[in-house]
CSV table of C-alpha atoms in Angstrom, one decimal:
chain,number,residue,atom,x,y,z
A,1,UNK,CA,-25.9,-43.6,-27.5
A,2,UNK,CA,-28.1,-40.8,-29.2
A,3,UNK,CA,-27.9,-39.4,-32.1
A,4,UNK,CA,-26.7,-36.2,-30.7
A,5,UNK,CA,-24.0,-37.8,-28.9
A,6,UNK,CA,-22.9,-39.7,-32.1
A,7,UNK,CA,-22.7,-36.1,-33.6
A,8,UNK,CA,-20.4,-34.5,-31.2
A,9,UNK,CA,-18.0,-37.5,-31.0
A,10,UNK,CA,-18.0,-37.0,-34.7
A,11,UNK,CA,-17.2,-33.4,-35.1
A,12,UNK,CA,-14.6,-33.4,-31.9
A,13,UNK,CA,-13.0,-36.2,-34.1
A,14,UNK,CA,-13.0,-34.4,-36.7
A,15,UNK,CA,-11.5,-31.0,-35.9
A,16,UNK,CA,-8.9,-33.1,-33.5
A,17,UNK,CA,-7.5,-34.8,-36.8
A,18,UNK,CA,-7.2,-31.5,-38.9
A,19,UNK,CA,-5.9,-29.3,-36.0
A,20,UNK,CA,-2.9,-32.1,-35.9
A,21,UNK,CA,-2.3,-32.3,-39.7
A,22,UNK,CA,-2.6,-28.0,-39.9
A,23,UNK,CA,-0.3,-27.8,-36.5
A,24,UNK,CA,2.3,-30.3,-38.4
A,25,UNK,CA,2.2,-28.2,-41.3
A,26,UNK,CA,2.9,-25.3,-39.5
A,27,UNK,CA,5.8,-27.0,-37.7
A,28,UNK,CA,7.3,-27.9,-40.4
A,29,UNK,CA,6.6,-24.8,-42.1
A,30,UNK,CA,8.5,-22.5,-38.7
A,31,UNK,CA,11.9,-24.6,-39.0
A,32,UNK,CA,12.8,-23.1,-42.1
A,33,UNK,CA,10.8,-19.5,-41.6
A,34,UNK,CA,11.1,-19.2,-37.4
A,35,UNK,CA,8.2,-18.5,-35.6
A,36,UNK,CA,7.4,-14.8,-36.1
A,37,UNK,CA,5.7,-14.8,-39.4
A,38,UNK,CA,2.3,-14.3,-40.6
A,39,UNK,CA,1.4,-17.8,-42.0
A,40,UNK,CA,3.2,-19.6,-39.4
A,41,UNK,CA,1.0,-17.7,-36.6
A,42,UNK,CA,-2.5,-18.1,-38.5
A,43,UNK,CA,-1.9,-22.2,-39.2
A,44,UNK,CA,-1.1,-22.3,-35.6
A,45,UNK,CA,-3.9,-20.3,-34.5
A,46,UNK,CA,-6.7,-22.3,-36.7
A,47,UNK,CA,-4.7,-25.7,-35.1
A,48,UNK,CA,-4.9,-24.6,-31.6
A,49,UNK,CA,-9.0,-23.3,-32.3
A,50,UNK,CA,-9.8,-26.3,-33.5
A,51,UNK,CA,-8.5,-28.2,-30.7
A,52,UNK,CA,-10.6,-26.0,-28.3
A,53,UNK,CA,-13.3,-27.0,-30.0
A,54,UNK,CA,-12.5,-30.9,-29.7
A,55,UNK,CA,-11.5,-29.9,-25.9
A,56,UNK,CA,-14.9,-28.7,-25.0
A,57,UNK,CA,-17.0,-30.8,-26.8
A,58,UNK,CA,-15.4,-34.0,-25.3
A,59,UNK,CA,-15.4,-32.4,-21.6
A,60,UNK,CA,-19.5,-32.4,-22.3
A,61,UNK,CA,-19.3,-35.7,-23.5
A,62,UNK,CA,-17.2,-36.7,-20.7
A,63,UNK,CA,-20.0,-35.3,-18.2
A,64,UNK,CA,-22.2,-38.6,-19.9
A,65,UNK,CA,-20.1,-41.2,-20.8
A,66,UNK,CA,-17.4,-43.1,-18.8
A,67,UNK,CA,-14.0,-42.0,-20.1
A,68,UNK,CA,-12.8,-45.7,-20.7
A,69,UNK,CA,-16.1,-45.1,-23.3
A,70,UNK,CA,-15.2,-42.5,-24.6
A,71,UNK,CA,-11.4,-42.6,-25.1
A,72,UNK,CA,-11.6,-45.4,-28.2
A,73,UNK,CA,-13.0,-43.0,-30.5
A,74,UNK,CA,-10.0,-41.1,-30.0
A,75,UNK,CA,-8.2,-44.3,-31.4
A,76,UNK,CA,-9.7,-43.8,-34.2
A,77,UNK,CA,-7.8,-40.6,-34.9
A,78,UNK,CA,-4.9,-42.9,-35.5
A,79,UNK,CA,-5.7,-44.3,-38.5
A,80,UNK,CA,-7.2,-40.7,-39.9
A,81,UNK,CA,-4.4,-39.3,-39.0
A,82,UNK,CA,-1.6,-41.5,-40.4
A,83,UNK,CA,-3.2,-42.1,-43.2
A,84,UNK,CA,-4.1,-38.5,-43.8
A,85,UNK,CA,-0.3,-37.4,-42.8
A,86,UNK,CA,0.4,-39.7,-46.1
A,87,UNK,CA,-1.9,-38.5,-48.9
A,88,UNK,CA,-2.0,-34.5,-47.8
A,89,UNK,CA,1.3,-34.4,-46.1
A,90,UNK,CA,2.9,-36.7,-48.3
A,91,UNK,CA,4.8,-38.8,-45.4
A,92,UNK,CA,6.4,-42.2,-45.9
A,93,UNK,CA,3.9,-44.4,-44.9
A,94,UNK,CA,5.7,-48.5,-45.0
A,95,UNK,CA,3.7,-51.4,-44.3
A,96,UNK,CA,4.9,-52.1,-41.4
A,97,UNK,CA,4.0,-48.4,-39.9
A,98,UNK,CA,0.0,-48.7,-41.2
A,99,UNK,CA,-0.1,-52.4,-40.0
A,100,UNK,CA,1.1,-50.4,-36.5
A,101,UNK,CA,-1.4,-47.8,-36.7
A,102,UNK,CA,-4.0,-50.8,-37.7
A,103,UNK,CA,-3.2,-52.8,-34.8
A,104,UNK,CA,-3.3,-49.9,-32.0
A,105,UNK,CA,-6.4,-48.7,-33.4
A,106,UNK,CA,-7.8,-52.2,-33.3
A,107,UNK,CA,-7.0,-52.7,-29.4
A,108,UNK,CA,-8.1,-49.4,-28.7
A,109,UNK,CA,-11.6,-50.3,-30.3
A,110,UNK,CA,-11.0,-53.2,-27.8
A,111,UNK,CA,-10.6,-52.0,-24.6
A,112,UNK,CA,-14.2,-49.6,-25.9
A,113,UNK,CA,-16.3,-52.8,-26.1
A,114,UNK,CA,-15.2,-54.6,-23.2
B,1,UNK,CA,17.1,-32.8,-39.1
B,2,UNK,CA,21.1,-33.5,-39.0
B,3,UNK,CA,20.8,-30.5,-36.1
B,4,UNK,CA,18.3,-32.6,-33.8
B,5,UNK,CA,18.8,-31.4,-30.6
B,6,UNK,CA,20.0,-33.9,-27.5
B,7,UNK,CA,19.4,-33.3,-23.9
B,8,UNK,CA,16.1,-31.7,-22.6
B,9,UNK,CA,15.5,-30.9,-26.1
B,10,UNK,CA,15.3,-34.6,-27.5
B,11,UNK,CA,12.3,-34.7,-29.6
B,12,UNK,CA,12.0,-38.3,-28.2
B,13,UNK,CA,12.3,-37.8,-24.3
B,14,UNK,CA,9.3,-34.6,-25.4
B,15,UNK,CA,7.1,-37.2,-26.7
B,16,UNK,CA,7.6,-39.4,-23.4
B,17,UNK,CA,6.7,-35.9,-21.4
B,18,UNK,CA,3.6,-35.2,-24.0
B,19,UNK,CA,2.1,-38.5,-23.1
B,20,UNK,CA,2.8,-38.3,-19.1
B,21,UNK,CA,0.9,-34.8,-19.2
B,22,UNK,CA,-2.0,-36.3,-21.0
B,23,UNK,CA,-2.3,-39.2,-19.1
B,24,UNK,CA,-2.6,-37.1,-16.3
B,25,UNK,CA,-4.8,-34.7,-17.3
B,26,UNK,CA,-7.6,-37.0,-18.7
B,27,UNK,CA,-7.6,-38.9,-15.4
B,28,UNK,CA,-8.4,-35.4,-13.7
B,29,UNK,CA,-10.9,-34.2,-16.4
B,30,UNK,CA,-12.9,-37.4,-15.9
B,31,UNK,CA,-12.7,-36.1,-12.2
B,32,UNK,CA,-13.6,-33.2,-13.1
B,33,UNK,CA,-16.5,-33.4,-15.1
B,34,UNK,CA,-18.2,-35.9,-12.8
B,35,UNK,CA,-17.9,-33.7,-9.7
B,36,UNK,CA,-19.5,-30.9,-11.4
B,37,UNK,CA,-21.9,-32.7,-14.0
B,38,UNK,CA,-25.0,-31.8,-14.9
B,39,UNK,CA,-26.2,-34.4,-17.3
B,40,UNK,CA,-29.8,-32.7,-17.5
B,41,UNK,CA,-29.0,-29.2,-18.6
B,42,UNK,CA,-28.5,-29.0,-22.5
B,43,UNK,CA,-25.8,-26.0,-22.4
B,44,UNK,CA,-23.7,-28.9,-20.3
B,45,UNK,CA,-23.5,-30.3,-24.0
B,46,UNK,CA,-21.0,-27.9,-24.4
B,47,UNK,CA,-18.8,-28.7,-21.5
B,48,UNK,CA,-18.1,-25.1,-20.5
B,49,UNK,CA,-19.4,-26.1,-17.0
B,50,UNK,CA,-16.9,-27.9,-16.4
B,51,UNK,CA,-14.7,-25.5,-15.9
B,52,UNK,CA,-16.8,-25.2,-12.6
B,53,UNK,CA,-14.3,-27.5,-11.7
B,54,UNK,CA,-10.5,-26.6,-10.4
B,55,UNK,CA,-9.4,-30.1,-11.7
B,56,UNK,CA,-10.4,-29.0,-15.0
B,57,UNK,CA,-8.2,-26.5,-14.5
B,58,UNK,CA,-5.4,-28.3,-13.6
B,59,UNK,CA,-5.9,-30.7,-16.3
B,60,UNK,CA,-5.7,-27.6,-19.0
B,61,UNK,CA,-2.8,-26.9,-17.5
B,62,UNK,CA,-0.9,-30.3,-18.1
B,63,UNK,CA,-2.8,-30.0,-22.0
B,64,UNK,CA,-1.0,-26.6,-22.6
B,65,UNK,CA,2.4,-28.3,-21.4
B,66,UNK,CA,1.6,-31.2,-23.3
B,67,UNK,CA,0.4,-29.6,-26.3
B,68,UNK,CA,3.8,-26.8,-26.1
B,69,UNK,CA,6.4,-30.8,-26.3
B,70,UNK,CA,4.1,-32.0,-28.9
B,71,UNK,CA,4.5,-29.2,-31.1
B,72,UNK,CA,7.8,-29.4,-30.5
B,73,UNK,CA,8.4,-33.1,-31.3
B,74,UNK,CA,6.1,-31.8,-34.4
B,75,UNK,CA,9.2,-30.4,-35.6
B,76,UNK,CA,11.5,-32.6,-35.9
B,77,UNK,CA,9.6,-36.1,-36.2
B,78,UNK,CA,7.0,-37.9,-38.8
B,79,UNK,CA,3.2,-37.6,-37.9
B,80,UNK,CA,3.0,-40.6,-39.2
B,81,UNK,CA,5.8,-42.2,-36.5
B,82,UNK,CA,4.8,-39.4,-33.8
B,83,UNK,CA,0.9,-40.0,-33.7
B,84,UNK,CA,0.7,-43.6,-33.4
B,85,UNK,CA,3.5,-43.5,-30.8
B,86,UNK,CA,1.7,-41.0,-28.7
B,87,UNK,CA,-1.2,-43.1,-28.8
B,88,UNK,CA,0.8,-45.3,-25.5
B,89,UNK,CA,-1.5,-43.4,-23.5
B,90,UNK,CA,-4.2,-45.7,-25.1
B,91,UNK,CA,-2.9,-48.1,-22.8
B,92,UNK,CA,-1.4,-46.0,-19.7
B,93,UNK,CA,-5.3,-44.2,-19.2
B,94,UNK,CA,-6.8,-47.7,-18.8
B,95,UNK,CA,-4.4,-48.7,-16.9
B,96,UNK,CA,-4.6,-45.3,-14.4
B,97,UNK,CA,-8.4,-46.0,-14.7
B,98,UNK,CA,-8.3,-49.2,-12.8
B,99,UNK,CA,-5.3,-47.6,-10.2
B,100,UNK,CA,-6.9,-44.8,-9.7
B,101,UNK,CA,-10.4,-44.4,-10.7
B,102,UNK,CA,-11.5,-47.7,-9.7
B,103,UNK,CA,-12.6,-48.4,-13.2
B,104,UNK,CA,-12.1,-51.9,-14.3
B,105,UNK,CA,-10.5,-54.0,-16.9
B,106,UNK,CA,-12.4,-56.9,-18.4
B,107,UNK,CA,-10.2,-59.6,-20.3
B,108,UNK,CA,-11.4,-58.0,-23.3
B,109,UNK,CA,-10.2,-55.1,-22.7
B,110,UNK,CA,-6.7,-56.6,-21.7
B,111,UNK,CA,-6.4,-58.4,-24.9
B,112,UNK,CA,-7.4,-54.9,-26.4
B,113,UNK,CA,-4.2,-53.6,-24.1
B,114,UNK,CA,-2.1,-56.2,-25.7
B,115,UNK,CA,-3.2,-55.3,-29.7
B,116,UNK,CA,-2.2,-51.7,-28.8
B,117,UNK,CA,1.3,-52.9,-27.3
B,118,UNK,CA,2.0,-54.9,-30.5
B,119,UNK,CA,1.2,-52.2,-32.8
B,120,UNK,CA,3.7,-49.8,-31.2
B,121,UNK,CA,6.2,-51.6,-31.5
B,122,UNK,CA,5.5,-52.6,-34.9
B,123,UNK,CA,5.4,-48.2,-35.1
B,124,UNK,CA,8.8,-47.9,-32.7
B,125,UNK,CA,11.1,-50.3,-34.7
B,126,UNK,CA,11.5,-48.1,-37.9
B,127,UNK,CA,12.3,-45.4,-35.1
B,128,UNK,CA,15.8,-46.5,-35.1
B,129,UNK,CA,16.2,-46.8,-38.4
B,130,UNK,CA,14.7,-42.8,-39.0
B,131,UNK,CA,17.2,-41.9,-36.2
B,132,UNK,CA,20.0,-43.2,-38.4
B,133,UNK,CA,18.8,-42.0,-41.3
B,134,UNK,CA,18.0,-38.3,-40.3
């Protein structure tokens, strides 16, 4: 894998993680202010862009690399995410529900490498 | 979340939906992109020729339904009980993979199938107790 490649796995990573933690914060944010306001529209908006973003730049990589290749480093996102959800969302995070996100994340490393 | 809606509007039964959409739709992208894929051309880096392809299309189809249940469930559920549980199409696109693509699945990668299994339901078991509580 090149360097380049490493790169745009990185950044479509990236902006897939915050477009879920900005689209959950907007979520959350619409059940108690409905869905025609201002902020609700603009968090949505950045959450959605930055999904395009991950969209596209994994159909490129997906034009080079098999998608059983590919699809661990999406696993990743697991553990970003919950863990994120925790510290910026403040979520309950147990044990039990990190050892989950652990183990998935783990197998989906897995099924990369073999 | 004491007014969680039942019916079609179950977050739950929208997070089984989510996951069938984009199970579906990666197994056309991959499609897709290799029908039309021009591995040699640096603007392909982008992937914007893939939308050359009418699978693609399809397949952003099924990621706009998919997307429209997962905000939904967004609303009523954790992120951090909601993600991991999405993540079952870790298992279901290697699995649709070997049926359909032809792919194939190494022991490895079965054992790798098996660590995902246990660690949802490690992630679905407090599920029952956030239903009771909410």
């Amino acid at each position: 894998m090149s360097a380049l490649a490493f790169f745009f796995i990185v950044i479509s990573l990236a902006s897939f993680v915050v477009a879920q933690l900005i689209l959950k914060r907007a979520m959350e944010f619409s059940r108690s202010n409905g869905l025609r306001n201002a902020r609700f529209v603009s968090r949505a908006a950045i959450g959605v862009a930055l999904m395009t973003v991950s969209f596209f730049l994994t159909l490129g990589l997906l034009q080079r690399f098999d998608l059983s290749y590919l699809y661990p480093f999406q696993g990743l996102s697991v553990i970003f995410i919950t863990l994120l959800a925790a510290v910026a969302l403040k979520e309950n995070l147990s044990v039990r529900l990190a050892l989950g996100a652990l183990l998935i994340t783990a197998g989906i490393i897995l099924v990369s490498i073999s | 979340m004491q007014n969680r809606p039942t019916g079609f509007g179950n977050p739950w039964l929208q997070l089984g939906l989510s996951v069938v959409c984009v199970l579906v739709s990666e197994l056309l992208l991959k499609r897709g992109a290799t029908d039309v894929a021009e591995p040699d051309s640096a603007f392909s880096w982008t992937g914007i020729n893939g939308l050359e392809s009418p699978l693609v299309w399809w397949a952003i189809l099924l990621i706009i339904a998919s997307f429209i249940s997962w905000l939904y469930v967004l609303r009523y559920v954790p992120l951090t009980v909601a993600y991991p549980l999405s993540r079952v199409v870790d298992i279901l696109v290697p699995l649709g993979c070997w049926i359909f693509l032809g792919e194939l699945i190494s022991t490895m990668r079965w054992c790798g199938i098996v660590l995902v299994v246990i660690g949802l339901a490690l992630v679905a078991k407090p599920v029952a107790r956030i239903e009771e509580r909410l």
